[in-house]
PDB file of C-alpha atoms in Angstrom:
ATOM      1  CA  UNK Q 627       0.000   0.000   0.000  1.00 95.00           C
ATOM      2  CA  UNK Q 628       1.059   3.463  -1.013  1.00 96.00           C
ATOM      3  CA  UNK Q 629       2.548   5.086   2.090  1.00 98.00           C
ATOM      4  CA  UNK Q 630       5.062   8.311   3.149  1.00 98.00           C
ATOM      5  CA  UNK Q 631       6.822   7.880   6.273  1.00 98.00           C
ATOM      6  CA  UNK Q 632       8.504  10.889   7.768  1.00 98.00           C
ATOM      7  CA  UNK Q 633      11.421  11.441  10.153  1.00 98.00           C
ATOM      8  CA  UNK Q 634      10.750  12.045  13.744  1.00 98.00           C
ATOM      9  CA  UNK Q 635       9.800  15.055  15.734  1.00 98.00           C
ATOM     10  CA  UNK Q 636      12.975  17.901  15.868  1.00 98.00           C
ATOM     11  CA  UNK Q 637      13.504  20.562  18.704  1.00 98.00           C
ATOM     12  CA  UNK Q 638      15.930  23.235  17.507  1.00 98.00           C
ATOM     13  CA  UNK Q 639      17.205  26.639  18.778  1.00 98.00           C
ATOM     14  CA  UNK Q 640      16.182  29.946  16.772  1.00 97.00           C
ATOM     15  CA  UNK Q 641      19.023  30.286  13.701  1.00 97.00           C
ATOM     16  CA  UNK Q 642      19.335  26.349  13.207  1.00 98.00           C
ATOM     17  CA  UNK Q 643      17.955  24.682  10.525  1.00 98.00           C
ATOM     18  CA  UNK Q 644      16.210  21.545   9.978  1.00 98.00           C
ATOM     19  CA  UNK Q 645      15.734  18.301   7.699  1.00 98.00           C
ATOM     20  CA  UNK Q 646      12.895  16.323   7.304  1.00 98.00           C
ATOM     21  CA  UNK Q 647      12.797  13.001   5.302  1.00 98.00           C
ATOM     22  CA  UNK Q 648       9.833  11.569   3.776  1.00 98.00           C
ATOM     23  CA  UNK Q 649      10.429   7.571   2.674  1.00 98.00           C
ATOM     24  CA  UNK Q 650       8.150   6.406   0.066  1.00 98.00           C
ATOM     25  CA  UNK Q 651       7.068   3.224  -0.721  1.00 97.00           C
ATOM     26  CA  UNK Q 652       4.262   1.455  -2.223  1.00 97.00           C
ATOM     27  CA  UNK Q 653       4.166   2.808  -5.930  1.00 96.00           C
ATOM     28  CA  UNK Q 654       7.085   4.371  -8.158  1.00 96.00           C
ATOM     29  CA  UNK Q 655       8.470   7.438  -6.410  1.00 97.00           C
ATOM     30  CA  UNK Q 656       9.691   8.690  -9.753  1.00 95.00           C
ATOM     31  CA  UNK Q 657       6.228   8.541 -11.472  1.00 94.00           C
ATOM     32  CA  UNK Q 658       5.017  11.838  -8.874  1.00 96.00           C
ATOM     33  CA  UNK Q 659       5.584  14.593  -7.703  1.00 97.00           C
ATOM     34  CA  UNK Q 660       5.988  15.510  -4.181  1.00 98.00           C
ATOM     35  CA  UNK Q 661       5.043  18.621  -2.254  1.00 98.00           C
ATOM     36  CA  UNK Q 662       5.767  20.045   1.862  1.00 98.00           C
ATOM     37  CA  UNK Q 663       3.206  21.657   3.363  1.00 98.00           C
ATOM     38  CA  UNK Q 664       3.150  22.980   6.982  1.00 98.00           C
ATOM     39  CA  UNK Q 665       0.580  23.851   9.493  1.00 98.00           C
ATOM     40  CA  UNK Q 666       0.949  25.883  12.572  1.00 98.00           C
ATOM     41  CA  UNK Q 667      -0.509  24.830  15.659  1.00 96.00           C
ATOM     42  CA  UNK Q 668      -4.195  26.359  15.776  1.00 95.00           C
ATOM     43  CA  UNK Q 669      -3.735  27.604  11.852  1.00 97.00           C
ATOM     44  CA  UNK Q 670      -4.517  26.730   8.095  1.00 98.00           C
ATOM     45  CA  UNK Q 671      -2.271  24.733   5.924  1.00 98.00           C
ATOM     46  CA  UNK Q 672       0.431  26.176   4.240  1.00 98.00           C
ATOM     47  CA  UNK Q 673       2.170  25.420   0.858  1.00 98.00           C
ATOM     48  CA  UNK Q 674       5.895  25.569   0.758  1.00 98.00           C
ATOM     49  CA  UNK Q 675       7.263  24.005  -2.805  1.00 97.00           C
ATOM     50  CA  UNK Q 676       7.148  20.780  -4.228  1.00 97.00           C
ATOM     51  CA  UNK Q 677      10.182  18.616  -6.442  1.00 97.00           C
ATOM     52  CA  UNK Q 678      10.012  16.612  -9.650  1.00 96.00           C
ATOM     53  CA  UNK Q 679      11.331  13.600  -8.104  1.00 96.00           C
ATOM     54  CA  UNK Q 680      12.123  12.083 -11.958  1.00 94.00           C
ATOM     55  CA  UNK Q 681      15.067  14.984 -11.973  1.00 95.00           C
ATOM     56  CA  UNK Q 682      14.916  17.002  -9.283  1.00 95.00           C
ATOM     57  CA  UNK Q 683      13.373  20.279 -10.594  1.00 97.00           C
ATOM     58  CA  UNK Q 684      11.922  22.132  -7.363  1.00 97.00           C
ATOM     59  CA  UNK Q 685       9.604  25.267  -7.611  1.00 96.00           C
ATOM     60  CA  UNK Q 686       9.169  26.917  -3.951  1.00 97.00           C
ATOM     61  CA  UNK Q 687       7.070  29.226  -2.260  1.00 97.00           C
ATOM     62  CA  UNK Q 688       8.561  33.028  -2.332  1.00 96.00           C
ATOM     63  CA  UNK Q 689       7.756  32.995   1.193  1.00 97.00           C
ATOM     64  CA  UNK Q 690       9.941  30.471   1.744  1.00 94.00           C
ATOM     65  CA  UNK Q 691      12.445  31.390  -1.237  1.00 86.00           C
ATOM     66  CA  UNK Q 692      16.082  31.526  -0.301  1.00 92.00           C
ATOM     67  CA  UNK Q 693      15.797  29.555   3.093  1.00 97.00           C
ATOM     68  CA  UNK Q 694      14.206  26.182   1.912  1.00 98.00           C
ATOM     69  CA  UNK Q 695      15.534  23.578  -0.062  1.00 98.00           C
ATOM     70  CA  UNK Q 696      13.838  20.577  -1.143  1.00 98.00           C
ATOM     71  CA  UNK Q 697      15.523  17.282  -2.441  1.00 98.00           C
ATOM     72  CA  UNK Q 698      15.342  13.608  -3.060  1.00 98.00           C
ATOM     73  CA  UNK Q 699      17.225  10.404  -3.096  1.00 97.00           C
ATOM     74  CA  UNK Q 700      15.518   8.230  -5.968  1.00 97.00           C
ATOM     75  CA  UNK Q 701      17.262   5.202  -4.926  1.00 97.00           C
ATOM     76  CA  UNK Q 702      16.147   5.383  -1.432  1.00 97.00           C
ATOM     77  CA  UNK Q 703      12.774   6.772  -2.872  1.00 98.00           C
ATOM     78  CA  UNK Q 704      12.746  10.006  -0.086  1.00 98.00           C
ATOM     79  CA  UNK Q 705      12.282  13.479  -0.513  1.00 98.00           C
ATOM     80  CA  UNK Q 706      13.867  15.439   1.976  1.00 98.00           C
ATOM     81  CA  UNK Q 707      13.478  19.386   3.118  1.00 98.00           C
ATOM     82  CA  UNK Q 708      15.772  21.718   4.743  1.00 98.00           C
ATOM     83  CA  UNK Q 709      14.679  24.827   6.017  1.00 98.00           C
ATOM     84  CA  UNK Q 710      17.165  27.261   7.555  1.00 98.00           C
ATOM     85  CA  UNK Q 711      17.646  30.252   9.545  1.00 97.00           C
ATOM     86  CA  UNK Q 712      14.968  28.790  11.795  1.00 98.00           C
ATOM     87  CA  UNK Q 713      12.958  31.371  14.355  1.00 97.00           C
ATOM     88  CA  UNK Q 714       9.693  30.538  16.882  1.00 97.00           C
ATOM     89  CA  UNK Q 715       7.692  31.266  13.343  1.00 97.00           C
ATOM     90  CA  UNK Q 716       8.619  28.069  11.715  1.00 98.00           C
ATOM     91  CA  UNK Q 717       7.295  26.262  14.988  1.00 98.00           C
ATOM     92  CA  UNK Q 718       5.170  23.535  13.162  1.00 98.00           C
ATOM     93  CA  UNK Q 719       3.657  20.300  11.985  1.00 98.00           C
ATOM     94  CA  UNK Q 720       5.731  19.613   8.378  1.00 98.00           C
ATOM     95  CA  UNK Q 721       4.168  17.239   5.983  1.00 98.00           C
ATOM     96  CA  UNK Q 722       5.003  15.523   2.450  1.00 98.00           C
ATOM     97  CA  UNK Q 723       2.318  14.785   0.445  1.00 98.00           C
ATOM     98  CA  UNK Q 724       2.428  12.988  -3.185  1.00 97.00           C
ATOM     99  CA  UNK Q 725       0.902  14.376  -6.240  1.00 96.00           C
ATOM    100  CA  UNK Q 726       0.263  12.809  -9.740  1.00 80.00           C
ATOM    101  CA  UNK Q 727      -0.268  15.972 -11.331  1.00 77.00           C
ATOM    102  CA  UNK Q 728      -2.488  14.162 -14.359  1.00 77.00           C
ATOM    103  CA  UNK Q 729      -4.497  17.400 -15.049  1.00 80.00           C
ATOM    104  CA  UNK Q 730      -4.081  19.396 -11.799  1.00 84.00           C
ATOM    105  CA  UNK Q 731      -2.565  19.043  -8.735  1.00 91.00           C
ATOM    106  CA  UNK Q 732      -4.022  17.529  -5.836  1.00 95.00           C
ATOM    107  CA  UNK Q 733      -2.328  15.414  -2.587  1.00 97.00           C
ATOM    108  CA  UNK Q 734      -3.763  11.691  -2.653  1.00 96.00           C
ATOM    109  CA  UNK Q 735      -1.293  10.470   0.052  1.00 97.00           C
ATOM    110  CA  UNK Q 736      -0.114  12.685   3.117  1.00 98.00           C
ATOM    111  CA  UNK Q 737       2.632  11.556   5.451  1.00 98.00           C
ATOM    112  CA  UNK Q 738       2.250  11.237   9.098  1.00 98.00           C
ATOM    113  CA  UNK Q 739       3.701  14.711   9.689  1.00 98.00           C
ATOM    114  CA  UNK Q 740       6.808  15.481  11.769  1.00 98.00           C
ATOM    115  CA  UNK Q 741       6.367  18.771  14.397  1.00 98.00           C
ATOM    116  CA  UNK Q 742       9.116  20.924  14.249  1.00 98.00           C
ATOM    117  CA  UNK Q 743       9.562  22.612  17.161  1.00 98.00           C
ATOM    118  CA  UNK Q 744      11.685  26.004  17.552  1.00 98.00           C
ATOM    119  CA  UNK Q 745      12.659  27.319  21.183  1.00 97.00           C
ATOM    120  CA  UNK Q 746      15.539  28.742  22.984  1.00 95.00           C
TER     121      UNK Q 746
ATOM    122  CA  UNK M1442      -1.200  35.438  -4.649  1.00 96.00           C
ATOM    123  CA  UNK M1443      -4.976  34.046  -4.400  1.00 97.00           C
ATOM    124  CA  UNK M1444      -6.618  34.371  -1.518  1.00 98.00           C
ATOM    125  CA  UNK M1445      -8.819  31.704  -0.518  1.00 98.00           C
ATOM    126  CA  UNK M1446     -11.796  32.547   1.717  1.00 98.00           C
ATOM    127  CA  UNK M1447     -14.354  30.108   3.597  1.00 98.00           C
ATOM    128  CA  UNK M1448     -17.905  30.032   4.941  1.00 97.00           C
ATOM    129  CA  UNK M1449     -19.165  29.690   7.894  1.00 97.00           C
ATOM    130  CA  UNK M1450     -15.871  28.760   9.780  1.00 98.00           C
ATOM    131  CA  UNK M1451     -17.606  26.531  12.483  1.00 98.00           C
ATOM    132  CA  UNK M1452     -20.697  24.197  11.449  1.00 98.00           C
ATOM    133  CA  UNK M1453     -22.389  22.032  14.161  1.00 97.00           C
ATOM    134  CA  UNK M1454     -24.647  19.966  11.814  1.00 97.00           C
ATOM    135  CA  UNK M1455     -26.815  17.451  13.682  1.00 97.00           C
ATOM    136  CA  UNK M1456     -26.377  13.202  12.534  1.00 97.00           C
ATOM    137  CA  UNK M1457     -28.437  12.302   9.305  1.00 97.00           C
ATOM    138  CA  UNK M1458     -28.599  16.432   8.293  1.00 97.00           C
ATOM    139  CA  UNK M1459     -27.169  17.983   4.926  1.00 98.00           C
ATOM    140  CA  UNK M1460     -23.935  20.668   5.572  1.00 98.00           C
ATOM    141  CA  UNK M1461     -22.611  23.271   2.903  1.00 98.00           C
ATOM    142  CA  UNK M1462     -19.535  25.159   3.474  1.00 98.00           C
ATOM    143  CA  UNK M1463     -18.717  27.835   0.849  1.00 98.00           C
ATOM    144  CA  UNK M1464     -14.849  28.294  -0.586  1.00 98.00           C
ATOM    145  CA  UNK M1465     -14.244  31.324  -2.365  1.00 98.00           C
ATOM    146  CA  UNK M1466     -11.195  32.725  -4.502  1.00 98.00           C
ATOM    147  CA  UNK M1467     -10.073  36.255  -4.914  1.00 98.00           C
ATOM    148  CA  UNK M1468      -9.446  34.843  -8.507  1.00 97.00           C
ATOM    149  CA  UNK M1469     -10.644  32.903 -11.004  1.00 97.00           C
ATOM    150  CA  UNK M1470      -9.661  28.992 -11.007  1.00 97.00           C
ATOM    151  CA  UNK M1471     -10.902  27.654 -14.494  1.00 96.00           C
ATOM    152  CA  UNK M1472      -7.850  26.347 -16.262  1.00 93.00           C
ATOM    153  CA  UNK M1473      -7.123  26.998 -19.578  1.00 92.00           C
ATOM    154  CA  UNK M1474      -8.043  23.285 -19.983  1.00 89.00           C
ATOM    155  CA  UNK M1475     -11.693  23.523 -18.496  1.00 92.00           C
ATOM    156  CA  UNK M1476     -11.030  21.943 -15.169  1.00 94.00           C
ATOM    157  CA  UNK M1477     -11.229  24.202 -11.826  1.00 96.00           C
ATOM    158  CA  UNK M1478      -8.047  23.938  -9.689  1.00 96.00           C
ATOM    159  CA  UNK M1479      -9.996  23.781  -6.248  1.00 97.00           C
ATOM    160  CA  UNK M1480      -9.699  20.807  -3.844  1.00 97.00           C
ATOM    161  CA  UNK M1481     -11.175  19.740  -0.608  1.00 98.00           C
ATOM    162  CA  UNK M1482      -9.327  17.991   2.258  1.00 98.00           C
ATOM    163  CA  UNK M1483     -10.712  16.948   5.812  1.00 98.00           C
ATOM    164  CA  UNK M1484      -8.451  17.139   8.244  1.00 98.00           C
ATOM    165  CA  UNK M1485      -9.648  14.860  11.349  1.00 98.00           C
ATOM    166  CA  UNK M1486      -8.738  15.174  14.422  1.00 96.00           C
ATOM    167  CA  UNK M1487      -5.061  14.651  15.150  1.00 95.00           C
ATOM    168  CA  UNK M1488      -4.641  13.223  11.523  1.00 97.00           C
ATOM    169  CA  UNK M1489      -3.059  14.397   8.558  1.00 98.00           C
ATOM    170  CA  UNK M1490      -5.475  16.088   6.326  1.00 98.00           C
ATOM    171  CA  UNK M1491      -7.376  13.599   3.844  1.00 98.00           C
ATOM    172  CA  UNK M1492      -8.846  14.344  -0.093  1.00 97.00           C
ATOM    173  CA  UNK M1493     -12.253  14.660  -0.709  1.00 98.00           C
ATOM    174  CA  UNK M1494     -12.360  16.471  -3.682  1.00 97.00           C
ATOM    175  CA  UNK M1495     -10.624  17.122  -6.567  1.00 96.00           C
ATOM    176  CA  UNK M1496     -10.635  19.674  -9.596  1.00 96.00           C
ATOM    177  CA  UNK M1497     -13.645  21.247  -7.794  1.00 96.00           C
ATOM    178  CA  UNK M1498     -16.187  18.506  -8.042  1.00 97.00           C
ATOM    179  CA  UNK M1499     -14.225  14.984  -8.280  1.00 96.00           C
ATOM    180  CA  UNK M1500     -14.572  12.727  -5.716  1.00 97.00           C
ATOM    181  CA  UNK M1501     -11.374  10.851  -4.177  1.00 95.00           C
ATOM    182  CA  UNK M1502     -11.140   7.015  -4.052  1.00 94.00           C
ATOM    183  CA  UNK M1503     -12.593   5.628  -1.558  1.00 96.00           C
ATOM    184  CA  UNK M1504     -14.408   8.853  -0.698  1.00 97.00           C
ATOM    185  CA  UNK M1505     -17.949   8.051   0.515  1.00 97.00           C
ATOM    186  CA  UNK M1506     -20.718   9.531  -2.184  1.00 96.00           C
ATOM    187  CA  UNK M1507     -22.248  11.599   0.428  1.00 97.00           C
ATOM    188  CA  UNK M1508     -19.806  14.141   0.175  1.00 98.00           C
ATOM    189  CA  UNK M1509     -20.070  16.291  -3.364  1.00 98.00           C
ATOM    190  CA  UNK M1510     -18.045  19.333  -4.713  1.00 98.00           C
ATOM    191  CA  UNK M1511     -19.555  21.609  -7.026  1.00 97.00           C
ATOM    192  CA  UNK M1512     -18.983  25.651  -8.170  1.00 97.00           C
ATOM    193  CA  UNK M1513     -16.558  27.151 -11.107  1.00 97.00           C
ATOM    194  CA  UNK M1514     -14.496  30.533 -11.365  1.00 97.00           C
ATOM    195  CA  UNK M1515     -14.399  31.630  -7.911  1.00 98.00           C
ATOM    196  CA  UNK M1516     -17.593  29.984  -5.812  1.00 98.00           C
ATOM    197  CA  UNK M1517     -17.220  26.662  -4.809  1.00 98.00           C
ATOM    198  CA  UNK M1518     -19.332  24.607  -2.328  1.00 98.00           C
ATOM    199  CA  UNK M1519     -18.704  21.378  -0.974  1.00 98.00           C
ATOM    200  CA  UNK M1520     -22.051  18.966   0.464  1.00 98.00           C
ATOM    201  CA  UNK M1521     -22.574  16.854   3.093  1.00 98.00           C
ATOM    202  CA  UNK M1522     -25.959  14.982   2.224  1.00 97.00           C
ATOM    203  CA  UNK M1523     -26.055  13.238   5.115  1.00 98.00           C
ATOM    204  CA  UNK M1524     -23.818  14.067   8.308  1.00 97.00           C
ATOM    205  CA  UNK M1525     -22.278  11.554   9.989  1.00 97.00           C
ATOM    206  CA  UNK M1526     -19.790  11.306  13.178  1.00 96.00           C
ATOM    207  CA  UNK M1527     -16.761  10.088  11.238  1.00 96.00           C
ATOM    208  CA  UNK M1528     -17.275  13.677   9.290  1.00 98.00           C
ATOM    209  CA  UNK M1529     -16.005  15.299  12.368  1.00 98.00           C
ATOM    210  CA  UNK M1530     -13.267  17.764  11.196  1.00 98.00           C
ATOM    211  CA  UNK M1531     -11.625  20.829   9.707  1.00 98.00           C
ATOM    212  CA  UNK M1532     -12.743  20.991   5.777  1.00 98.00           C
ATOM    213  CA  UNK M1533      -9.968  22.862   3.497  1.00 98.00           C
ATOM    214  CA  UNK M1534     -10.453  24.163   0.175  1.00 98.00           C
ATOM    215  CA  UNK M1535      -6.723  24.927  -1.567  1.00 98.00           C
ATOM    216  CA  UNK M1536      -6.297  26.392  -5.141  1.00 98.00           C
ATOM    217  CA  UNK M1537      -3.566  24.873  -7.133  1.00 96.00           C
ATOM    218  CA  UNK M1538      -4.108  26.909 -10.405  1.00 96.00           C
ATOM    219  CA  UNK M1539      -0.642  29.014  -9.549  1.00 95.00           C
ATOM    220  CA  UNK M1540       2.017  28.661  -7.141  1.00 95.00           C
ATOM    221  CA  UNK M1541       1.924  29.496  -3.955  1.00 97.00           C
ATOM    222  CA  UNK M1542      -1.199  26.770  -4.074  1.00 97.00           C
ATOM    223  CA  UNK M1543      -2.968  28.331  -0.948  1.00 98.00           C
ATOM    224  CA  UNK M1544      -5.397  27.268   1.415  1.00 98.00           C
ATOM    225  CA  UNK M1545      -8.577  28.579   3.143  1.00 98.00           C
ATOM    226  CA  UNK M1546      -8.339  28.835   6.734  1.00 98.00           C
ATOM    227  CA  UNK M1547     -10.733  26.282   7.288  1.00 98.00           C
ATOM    228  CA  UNK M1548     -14.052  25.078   8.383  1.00 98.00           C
ATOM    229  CA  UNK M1549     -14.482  23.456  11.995  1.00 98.00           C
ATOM    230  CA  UNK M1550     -17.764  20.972  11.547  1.00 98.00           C
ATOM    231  CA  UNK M1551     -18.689  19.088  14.307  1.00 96.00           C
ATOM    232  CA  UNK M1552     -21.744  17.434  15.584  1.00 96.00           C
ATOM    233  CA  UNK M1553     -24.221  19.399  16.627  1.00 93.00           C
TER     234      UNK M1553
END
């Protein structure tokens, strides 16, 4: 069965940065794309960028532009993202979530999620 | 970017009765290919958010046929027919016609 599994929980100090994995398995990791997403405790869902896992093309959110970097391992079928330059702001549940893009996008498959928290 | 807006932002809807929560876009979300980029996730309780809806008025495998998404442009609405307790949640629309996709901030339903 088609499933994302996502690296643990992180605590990190403001001006760190972060990586969260995302393993795949259950279908061809190459045939999608996948996207991170965050949500703030109490708040909406957020959109950060997604990468062409085939070859690695990323597009990202301007908000995020310049601080986040998303990546993958097609052998290991994971995606990973890195945000840096981390404050109390980025304190939040991070998810991966797969997308066939046929005619538009939408996420059929969400990982667990994996809470980032930020504190001094 | 598009702002997505949603209403009512809490819905207590009693077991067996219809619900209709209202997504709206501060732009239009017909594609050039005739498909609306709006979809609908529930997000239950201390779970990752789910897909209901896709492309404003596809249903998701697996997706129980009470639940129906309909609109174009910039009005969408997504039905309950019938409530039930497992629909217990935080409904999302998100438009994914142009990067940033973004989200509505969400409509609490519980039972009433």
């Amino acid at each position: 069965q088609v499933q994302l599994v996502q690296s643990g929980a992180e605590m990190k100090k403001p001006g760190a940065s972060v990586k969260v994995s995302c393993k795949a398995s259950g279908f061809t990791f190459t045939d999608y794309f996948i996207h991170w997403l965050r949500q703030a405790p109490g708040q909406s869902l957020e959109w950060m960028g997604w990468i062409t896992t085939a070859n690695g093309d990323t597009t990202y959110s301007q908000k995020f532009q310049g601080r986040v970097a998303i990546t993958r391992d097609p052998s290991a079928s994971t995606a990973f993202m890195e945000l840096s330059s981390l404050t109390s702001e980025d304190t939040a549940i991070y998810y991966c979530a797969r997308d066939s893009y046929s005619i538009g996008s939408y996420f059929d498959y969400w990982g667990q999620g994996t809470l980032v928290t930020v504190s001094s | 970017d598009i702002v997505m807006t949603q209403s009512p932002l809490s819905l207590p809807v009693s077991p067996g009765e219809p619900a209709s929560i209202s997504c709206r876009s501060s732009q239009s979300l017909l594609h050039s290919n005739g498909y609306n980029c709006l979809d609908w996730y529930l997000q239950k309780p201390g779970q990752s958010p789910q897909l209901l809806i896709y492309l404003g008025s596809t249903r998701a495998s697996g997706v129980p046929d009470r639940f129906s998404g309909s609109g174009s442009g910039t009005d969408f609405t997504l039905k309950i027919s019938r409530m039930e307790a497992e629909d217990v949640g935080v409904y999302y629309c998100v438009q994914t016609l142009q990067t940033p996709f973004t989200f509505g901030p969400g409509t609490k339903v519980d039972i009433k």
